[in-house]
Coordinates of C-alpha atoms in Angstrom, one line a residue:
X503 CA 96.0 113.6 89.6
X504 CA 98.7 115.3 91.6
X505 CA 101.1 112.5 92.8
X506 CA 101.0 114.0 96.4
X507 CA 97.3 114.2 96.8
X508 CA 95.7 111.1 98.3
X509 CA 92.1 110.5 97.0
X510 CA 89.7 109.6 99.9
X511 CA 86.5 107.6 98.5
X512 CA 83.7 107.5 101.2
X513 CA 80.0 106.3 100.3
X514 CA 77.1 106.8 102.7
X515 CA 73.7 107.9 103.9
X516 CA 72.6 110.8 106.5
X517 CA 72.7 108.6 109.7
X518 CA 76.5 108.0 109.0
X519 CA 77.6 111.8 109.0
X520 CA 78.8 111.6 112.6
X521 CA 80.9 108.4 112.3
X522 CA 82.5 110.0 109.0
X523 CA 83.6 113.2 110.6
X524 CA 84.9 111.0 113.3
X525 CA 87.1 108.8 110.7
X526 CA 88.2 112.1 108.8
X527 CA 89.6 113.9 111.9
X528 CA 91.0 110.8 112.8
X529 CA 92.9 110.9 109.3
X530 CA 94.0 113.8 109.1
X531 CA 95.3 114.4 112.6
X532 CA 97.5 111.4 112.3
X533 CA 98.2 112.3 108.9
X534 CA 99.4 116.2 109.2
X535 CA 102.5 116.2 106.5
X536 CA 99.5 114.6 103.8
X537 CA 97.1 116.6 101.3
X538 CA 93.7 114.7 101.1
X539 CA 90.7 114.9 98.8
X540 CA 87.3 113.3 99.8
X541 CA 85.2 112.0 97.3
X542 CA 81.7 111.4 98.4
X543 CA 79.5 109.0 96.6
X544 CA 75.6 109.3 97.9
X545 CA 72.3 109.9 96.6
X546 CA 70.0 111.0 99.3
X547 CA 71.8 113.2 101.6
X548 CA 70.2 116.8 101.9
X549 CA 72.0 120.0 100.2
X550 CA 72.5 121.5 103.7
X551 CA 74.0 118.6 105.0
X552 CA 76.5 118.3 102.1
X553 CA 77.4 122.1 102.4
X554 CA 78.2 121.2 106.0
X555 CA 80.7 118.5 105.2
X556 CA 82.5 120.7 102.6
X557 CA 82.8 123.2 105.3
X558 CA 84.0 120.6 108.2
X559 CA 86.5 119.2 105.3
X560 CA 87.6 122.5 104.3
X561 CA 88.1 123.9 107.8
X562 CA 91.0 120.9 108.5
X563 CA 92.0 121.7 104.7
X564 CA 90.5 118.8 103.1
X565 CA 89.1 119.4 99.5
X566 CA 85.7 117.7 99.4
X567 CA 83.5 116.5 96.3
X568 CA 79.9 115.4 96.6
X569 CA 79.0 113.1 93.7
X570 CA 75.2 112.5 93.2
X571 CA 74.3 109.2 92.2
X572 CA 70.9 107.9 90.4
X573 CA 68.9 106.3 93.3
X574 CA 67.7 103.7 90.8
X575 CA 71.3 102.6 90.1
X576 CA 71.2 99.6 92.5
X577 CA 67.4 99.7 93.4
X578 CA 66.8 95.8 93.1
X579 CA 70.4 95.1 94.9
X580 CA 69.4 93.4 98.4
X581 CA 69.6 96.4 101.1
X582 CA 68.9 96.8 104.9
X583 CA 69.5 99.1 107.5
X584 CA 72.8 97.6 108.5
X585 CA 73.1 97.5 104.5
X586 CA 72.1 100.4 102.5
X587 CA 72.1 100.9 99.0
X588 CA 75.4 103.2 99.6
X589 CA 77.6 100.1 100.2
X590 CA 77.2 99.0 96.3
X591 CA 78.3 102.4 94.9
X592 CA 82.3 101.8 95.4
X593 CA 81.9 98.6 92.9
X594 CA 81.5 101.3 90.1
X595 CA 84.0 104.0 91.0
X596 CA 85.7 104.1 88.2
X597 CA 82.5 104.8 86.2
X598 CA 81.1 107.4 89.1
X599 CA 84.4 109.3 89.5
X600 CA 86.1 111.7 87.1
X601 CA 88.3 109.9 84.5
X602 CA 91.0 112.3 85.5
X603 CA 91.5 110.0 88.8
X604 CA 93.8 106.9 88.3
X605 CA 93.6 105.7 92.4
X606 CA 91.3 106.1 95.3
X607 CA 91.5 104.6 98.8
X608 CA 87.7 103.7 99.7
X609 CA 87.1 103.6 103.7
X610 CA 84.2 102.7 105.5
X611 CA 83.1 105.3 108.1
X612 CA 83.1 103.1 110.9
X613 CA 87.1 103.6 111.1
X614 CA 89.6 105.0 112.8
X615 CA 92.9 106.5 111.1
X616 CA 95.7 106.5 113.9
X617 CA 99.0 105.9 111.9
X618 CA 100.0 107.2 108.4
X619 CA 98.3 106.1 105.5
X620 CA 100.9 106.9 102.7
X621 CA 102.7 103.0 102.6
X622 CA 99.0 101.6 101.6
X623 CA 98.2 104.5 99.0
X624 CA 101.7 103.6 97.4
X625 CA 101.1 99.9 97.6
X626 CA 102.4 98.5 94.3
X627 CA 99.3 96.5 92.5
X628 CA 101.5 94.8 89.8
X629 CA 98.5 95.2 87.2
X630 CA 95.6 94.2 89.5
X631 CA 92.9 96.7 90.3
X632 CA 92.5 96.5 94.1
X633 CA 94.2 96.0 97.3
X634 CA 92.3 94.6 100.2
X635 CA 92.7 92.6 103.4
X636 CA 91.0 89.4 104.4
X637 CA 90.8 88.4 108.2
X638 CA 93.7 86.6 108.9
X639 CA 92.1 86.3 112.2
X640 CA 89.4 83.8 111.2
X641 CA 89.7 79.8 110.9
X642 CA 90.6 78.4 107.4
X643 CA 87.6 76.5 107.4
X644 CA 85.7 79.9 107.0
X645 CA 87.5 81.1 104.1
X646 CA 87.3 77.2 102.6
X647 CA 83.2 77.8 103.1
X648 CA 83.6 81.1 101.1
X649 CA 85.4 79.5 98.0
X650 CA 82.7 76.9 97.9
X651 CA 79.9 79.0 98.4
X652 CA 81.2 82.1 95.7
X653 CA 83.1 79.3 93.4
X654 CA 86.4 81.3 94.1
X655 CA 90.2 80.3 94.8
X656 CA 91.3 83.3 97.0
X657 CA 90.9 84.3 100.7
X658 CA 87.5 86.4 101.4
X659 CA 88.6 90.2 101.4
X660 CA 86.7 92.7 103.7
X661 CA 85.7 95.7 101.4
X662 CA 85.5 98.5 104.2
X663 CA 89.3 99.3 102.9
X664 CA 90.1 99.0 99.4
X665 CA 92.8 100.4 97.2
X666 CA 91.7 100.9 93.8
X667 CA 93.4 101.4 90.4
X668 CA 90.6 103.5 88.3
X669 CA 92.5 103.0 85.2
X670 CA 92.7 99.0 85.8
X671 CA 88.9 99.1 86.9
X672 CA 87.7 100.8 84.0
X673 CA 88.9 98.1 81.3
X674 CA 87.7 95.2 83.8
X675 CA 84.4 96.0 85.4
X676 CA 80.9 95.9 83.3
X677 CA 78.2 97.5 85.4
X678 CA 76.0 95.1 84.0
X679 CA 78.0 92.0 85.2
X680 CA 77.2 93.3 88.5
X681 CA 73.4 94.0 88.1
X682 CA 73.7 90.4 86.9
X683 CA 75.1 88.8 89.1
X684 CA 73.0 90.4 92.0
X685 CA 69.8 89.4 90.1
X686 CA 71.1 85.7 89.7
X687 CA 72.3 85.6 93.7
X688 CA 70.1 87.8 95.0
X689 CA 68.9 85.4 97.8
X690 CA 72.7 84.0 98.3
X691 CA 74.3 87.0 99.1
X692 CA 75.0 87.2 103.2
X693 CA 77.1 90.2 103.2
X694 CA 75.7 91.6 100.0
X695 CA 78.1 94.0 98.5
X696 CA 81.3 92.1 99.9
X697 CA 80.2 89.1 98.4
X698 CA 79.9 90.5 95.2
X699 CA 82.9 92.0 95.3
X700 CA 84.8 88.6 95.9
X701 CA 82.7 86.4 93.7
X702 CA 83.7 88.9 90.5
X703 CA 86.8 90.9 91.5
X704 CA 88.6 89.0 94.5
X705 CA 91.2 87.5 91.5
X706 CA 92.2 91.0 90.5
X707 CA 92.6 92.0 93.9
X708 CA 96.5 92.1 95.8
X709 CA 96.1 90.9 99.5
X710 CA 97.4 93.3 102.1
X711 CA 97.9 92.8 106.1
X712 CA 95.0 93.4 108.1
X713 CA 96.7 93.6 111.1
X714 CA 97.9 96.8 109.4
X715 CA 95.4 98.1 106.8
X716 CA 92.1 96.6 108.0
X717 CA 92.4 95.8 111.5
X718 CA 89.2 94.0 113.2
X719 CA 88.6 95.6 116.6
X720 CA 86.7 92.5 117.8
X721 CA 89.4 90.0 117.9
X722 CA 92.2 91.7 119.0
X723 CA 92.7 88.8 121.4
X724 CA 93.1 86.6 118.7
X725 CA 95.3 88.6 116.7
X726 CA 97.5 88.6 119.8
X727 CA 97.3 85.0 120.3
X728 CA 98.1 83.8 116.8
X729 CA 100.9 86.4 116.6
X730 CA 102.2 84.7 120.1
X731 CA 101.8 87.8 121.8
X732 CA 103.4 90.3 119.5
X733 CA 100.3 91.6 118.4
X734 CA 99.2 93.6 121.8
X735 CA 97.9 96.8 122.4
X736 CA 100.9 98.6 122.2
X737 CA 102.2 96.8 119.1
X738 CA 98.7 97.9 117.5
X739 CA 99.4 101.6 118.6
X740 CA 102.4 101.9 117.1
X741 CA 101.9 100.0 114.0
X742 CA 98.3 99.4 112.5
X743 CA 97.0 102.3 110.5
X744 CA 93.5 101.2 110.5
X745 CA 91.1 100.3 113.2
X746 CA 87.6 98.9 111.9
X747 CA 84.7 98.6 113.9
X748 CA 83.0 95.9 111.9
X749 CA 80.0 94.6 113.0
X750 CA 76.6 95.7 114.0
X751 CA 77.8 97.3 117.6
X752 CA 79.3 100.5 116.8
X753 CA 81.5 102.4 119.2
X754 CA 79.6 105.8 119.1
X755 CA 76.5 104.0 120.9
X756 CA 75.7 103.4 124.2
X757 CA 77.0 100.2 125.7
X758 CA 80.0 99.6 123.5
X759 CA 82.6 97.7 125.5
X760 CA 85.6 96.7 122.9
X761 CA 89.0 97.7 124.3
X762 CA 89.4 100.3 121.4
X763 CA 86.1 101.9 122.5
X764 CA 87.5 104.5 125.0
X765 CA 90.2 105.4 121.9
X766 CA 87.0 105.8 119.4
X767 CA 85.4 108.3 122.3
X768 CA 88.3 110.4 122.2
X769 CA 88.4 111.1 118.5
X770 CA 84.8 111.7 118.9
X771 CA 85.5 114.2 121.5
X772 CA 88.3 115.8 119.5
X773 CA 85.5 115.9 116.5
X774 CA 83.0 117.6 118.6
X775 CA 85.3 120.6 119.2
X776 CA 85.2 121.1 115.5
X777 CA 81.9 120.9 114.6

């Protein structure tokens, strides 16, 4: 793997193609000096759409590889319209991606990248398998509840942004352990793949600052208040690299009212000029 190339991992079904395009365009526009390779883990996107995605990436000088996943891989895992089967694939990235890759950055498609990603990509993992952010806006009691619920000793990590050391993961992750955990705890999983990640691999994760690398736009006021006014909109635009539109309500749908929705619409418009 080239030291200069940043490898981006995504996993989604057909309905998330439009937001993925917006996410990717925001990433490329705000990281013009970087070279990217996008890896897509999927099992149901039609071939014509995959060819269109490859063309979309290539037009913007990003490499693209789609990896076909066996649809039976997580057939017994809990899924829903909001949480499709594809959300689990990142857990097996080390087994599903080529052995020649040793690091990859997973990004959810409901993200905007508004500043350089290189500092996150170069994060020192010190032997850990992952880097991720917990939600600093949440009260300590929420982390305490998750520790009790999942029998862990660490903060609860959001898996929408995951820096992965694939070499370390290949020696750490045993697929059957994931399948067994899902089978044994199926009825207890609230945020299914995220719960599995935290229960099994949270202890192998380095924590990064969510204000920089996984900013939950729903709670901008809490970020500002907890920072005593420092983390205002101007600070976010200068310092935050990743805006994450977490939750049920999404900025590409009608009626979205969050203050960052206008920014998202801007990148949607830029993307539509390319499509």
